[in-house]
GROMACS .gro file of C-alpha atoms in nm:
model
  165
    1MET     CA    1 -13.322  10.577  -5.036
    2PRO     CA    2 -13.429  10.867  -4.799
    3ASP     CA    3 -13.476  10.830  -4.434
    4PRO     CA    4 -13.845  10.756  -4.364
    5LEU     CA    5 -13.806  10.976  -4.034
    6ALA     CA    6 -13.674  11.268  -4.205
    7GLY     CA    7 -13.902  11.562  -4.105
    8MET     CA    8 -14.067  11.358  -3.821
    9PRO     CA    9 -14.042  11.422  -3.444
   10PRO     CA   10 -13.756  11.215  -3.270
   11LEU     CA   11 -13.829  10.853  -3.180
   12ALA     CA   12 -13.976  10.788  -2.841
   13ASP     CA   13 -13.761  10.710  -2.554
   14PHE     CA   14 -13.810  10.348  -2.420
   15GLY     CA   15 -13.883  10.476  -2.069
   16LYS     CA   16 -14.172  10.705  -2.172
   17ARG     CA   17 -14.309  10.424  -2.390
   18LEU     CA   18 -14.295  10.187  -2.102
   19ALA     CA   19 -14.481  10.446  -1.870
   20ALA     CA   20 -14.731  10.510  -2.133
   21ARG     CA   21 -14.823  10.145  -2.170
   22ILE     CA   22 -14.822  10.104  -1.780
   23ILE     CA   23 -15.090  10.380  -1.781
   24ASP     CA   24 -15.300  10.227  -2.054
   25VAL     CA   25 -15.288   9.885  -1.880
   26ILE     CA   26 -15.403  10.046  -1.564
   27ILE     CA   27 -15.704  10.223  -1.743
   28ILE     CA   28 -15.820   9.892  -1.894
   29VAL     CA   29 -15.752   9.663  -1.582
   30ILE     CA   30 -15.975   9.872  -1.356
   31PRO     CA   31 -16.297   9.819  -1.563
   32LEU     CA   32 -16.186   9.441  -1.597
   33PHE     CA   33 -16.152   9.417  -1.230
   34LEU     CA   34 -16.493   9.570  -1.167
   35ILE     CA   35 -16.645   9.335  -1.425
   36GLN     CA   36 -16.483   9.036  -1.281
   37LEU     CA   37 -16.588   9.149  -0.935
   38ALA     CA   38 -16.952   9.221  -1.034
   39PHE     CA   39 -16.996   8.866  -1.215
   40GLY     CA   40 -16.779   8.679  -0.967
   41THR     CA   41 -16.602   8.532  -1.266
   42ASN     CA   42 -16.251   8.374  -1.236
   43ARG     CA   43 -16.012   8.357  -1.533
   44TYR     CA   44 -15.840   8.036  -1.426
   45VAL     CA   45 -15.964   7.760  -1.184
   46VAL     CA   46 -15.691   7.617  -0.980
   47GLU     CA   47 -15.756   7.287  -0.857
   48THR     CA   48 -15.546   7.134  -0.562
   49ASN     CA   49 -15.709   6.810  -0.475
   50LYS     CA   50 -15.597   6.608  -0.770
   51GLY     CA   51 -15.415   6.337  -0.549
   52GLU     CA   52 -15.048   6.272  -0.443
   53ASP     CA   53 -14.865   6.341  -0.794
   54VAL     CA   54 -14.710   6.658  -0.774
   55SER     CA   55 -14.739   6.723  -1.141
   56GLU     CA   56 -15.131   6.713  -1.087
   57VAL     CA   57 -15.137   6.915  -0.761
   58PHE     CA   58 -15.176   7.241  -0.955
   59THR     CA   59 -15.341   7.250  -1.289
   60LYS     CA   60 -15.472   7.557  -1.458
   61SER     CA   61 -15.791   7.531  -1.687
   62TYR     CA   62 -16.030   7.784  -1.822
   63SER     CA   63 -16.364   7.785  -1.640
   64GLY     CA   64 -16.676   7.886  -1.857
   65SER     CA   65 -16.649   8.221  -1.671
   66GLY     CA   66 -16.278   8.253  -1.715
   67LEU     CA   67 -16.326   8.201  -2.117
   68ILE     CA   68 -16.574   8.500  -2.113
   69MET     CA   69 -16.339   8.706  -1.906
   70THR     CA   70 -16.047   8.641  -2.158
   71LEU     CA   71 -16.298   8.737  -2.437
   72ILE     CA   72 -16.380   9.043  -2.247
   73SER     CA   73 -16.033   9.133  -2.202
   74ILE     CA   74 -15.937   9.092  -2.558
   75VAL     CA   75 -16.227   9.313  -2.659
   76LEU     CA   76 -16.104   9.571  -2.412
   77TYR     CA   77 -15.738   9.563  -2.467
   78VAL     CA   78 -15.736   9.532  -2.861
   79GLY     CA   79 -16.036   9.759  -2.903
   80TYR     CA   80 -15.879  10.029  -2.669
   81ASP     CA   81 -15.540  10.032  -2.854
   82TRP     CA   82 -15.701  10.011  -3.203
   83TRP     CA   83 -15.952  10.307  -3.123
   84PHE     CA   84 -15.712  10.552  -3.000
   85THR     CA   85 -15.434  10.442  -3.239
   86LYS     CA   86 -15.654  10.495  -3.544
   87LYS     CA   87 -15.822  10.810  -3.397
   88ASP     CA   88 -15.510  11.015  -3.355
   89GLY     CA   89 -15.214  10.781  -3.289
   90ARG     CA   90 -15.239  10.873  -2.905
   91THR     CA   91 -15.379  10.624  -2.639
   92ILE     CA   92 -15.438  10.810  -2.318
   93GLY     CA   93 -15.100  10.688  -2.168
   94LYS     CA   94 -14.935  10.815  -2.489
   95LYS     CA   95 -15.111  11.146  -2.463
   96ALA     CA   96 -15.002  11.176  -2.089
   97MET     CA   97 -14.628  11.089  -2.195
   98GLY     CA   98 -14.627  11.324  -2.515
   99LEU     CA   99 -14.596  11.032  -2.756
  100ARG     CA  100 -14.778  10.927  -3.071
  101VAL     CA  101 -14.803  10.639  -3.311
  102ALA     CA  102 -14.698  10.725  -3.678
  103MET     CA  103 -14.681  10.536  -3.996
  104LEU     CA  104 -14.326  10.475  -4.080
  105ASN     CA  105 -14.343  10.572  -4.427
  106ASP     CA  106 -14.479  10.925  -4.371
  107GLY     CA  107 -14.547  10.997  -4.012
  108SER     CA  108 -14.930  11.000  -4.069
  109VAL     CA  109 -15.181  10.850  -3.822
  110PRO     CA  110 -15.226  10.475  -3.872
  111GLN     CA  111 -15.563  10.397  -4.054
  112SER     CA  112 -15.795  10.115  -3.913
  113GLY     CA  113 -15.611   9.818  -4.076
  114PRO     CA  114 -15.259   9.897  -3.940
  115ALA     CA  115 -15.405  10.009  -3.602
  116LEU     CA  116 -15.574   9.683  -3.565
  117SER     CA  117 -15.298   9.478  -3.666
  118ARG     CA  118 -15.057   9.666  -3.423
  119ALA     CA  119 -15.314   9.615  -3.143
  120ALA     CA  120 -15.357   9.250  -3.231
  121VAL     CA  121 -15.007   9.149  -3.217
  122LEU     CA  122 -14.955   9.370  -2.903
  123TRP     CA  123 -15.226   9.194  -2.701
  124LEU     CA  124 -15.352   8.859  -2.844
  125PRO     CA  125 -15.051   8.657  -2.740
  126THR     CA  126 -15.032   8.817  -2.397
  127LEU     CA  127 -15.400   8.753  -2.322
  128ILE     CA  128 -15.443   8.412  -2.495
  129CYS     CA  129 -15.112   8.209  -2.415
  130CYS     CA  130 -14.807   8.390  -2.328
  131PHE     CA  131 -14.882   8.641  -2.031
  132CYS     CA  132 -14.525   8.639  -1.908
  133LEU     CA  133 -14.306   8.569  -2.223
  134TRP     CA  134 -14.487   8.800  -2.492
  135PRO     CA  135 -14.418   9.138  -2.309
  136LEU     CA  136 -14.067   9.051  -2.265
  137ALA     CA  137 -14.030   8.968  -2.637
  138LEU     CA  138 -14.174   9.306  -2.721
  139ILE     CA  139 -13.974   9.475  -2.487
  140VAL     CA  140 -13.642   9.300  -2.611
  141SER     CA  141 -13.761   9.379  -2.982
  142MET     CA  142 -13.797   9.757  -2.900
  143LEU     CA  143 -13.461   9.761  -2.737
  144VAL     CA  144 -13.261   9.593  -2.996
  145ASP     CA  145 -13.422   9.733  -3.302
  146LYS     CA  146 -13.213   9.963  -3.509
  147PRO     CA  147 -13.268  10.227  -3.638
  148TYR     CA  148 -13.627  10.260  -3.564
  149LYS     CA  149 -13.682  10.117  -3.214
  150GLN     CA  150 -13.968   9.901  -3.330
  151GLY     CA  151 -14.163   9.645  -3.127
  152LEU     CA  152 -14.281   9.336  -3.297
  153HIS     CA  153 -14.631   9.501  -3.299
  154ASP     CA  154 -14.471   9.813  -3.475
  155LYS     CA  155 -14.289   9.590  -3.748
  156VAL     CA  156 -14.635   9.420  -3.840
  157ALA     CA  157 -14.816   9.751  -3.864
  158LYS     CA  158 -14.507   9.933  -4.005
  159THR     CA  159 -14.539  10.215  -3.749
  160VAL     CA  160 -14.280  10.382  -3.509
  161VAL     CA  161 -14.372  10.560  -3.170
  162VAL     CA  162 -14.237  10.930  -3.179
  163SER     CA  163 -14.260  11.225  -2.945
  164ALA     CA  164 -14.577  11.422  -3.021
  165ALA     CA  165 -14.519  11.739  -3.191
   0.00000   0.00000   0.00000
């Protein structure tokens, strides 16, 4: 079986991928912060007057506005990644770092379906339940995957991240 990467640019360096993701997160966090500031919403409500039981002192629960902010966050993060990936394989961060997302089988720009599944696996677990653990799982998956350096989101979409030609 021939190597799917034959004829494609080299796989992206992990450091560049991380820098691109940081740029993209900053681009999305700024409007989210402004929305939260404008509407005075909180993603979580922390209650500290529950009584003497230490297990009840700090509880996190979604407030009504927190749920709305979570939904807005999902739309912005997933939508941003989906749109730019299906457009030309390059988010703003990837453009800045000289990278692009490519289909593993032929190097083409991902179509809407793979771009959406990639974005959903990338962002939904982080935004819904696993804020600290999911990004770490993605990083580890990229670092240990051989030979294509695919994160879990890349595996689902059958994509790789390469240096832009």
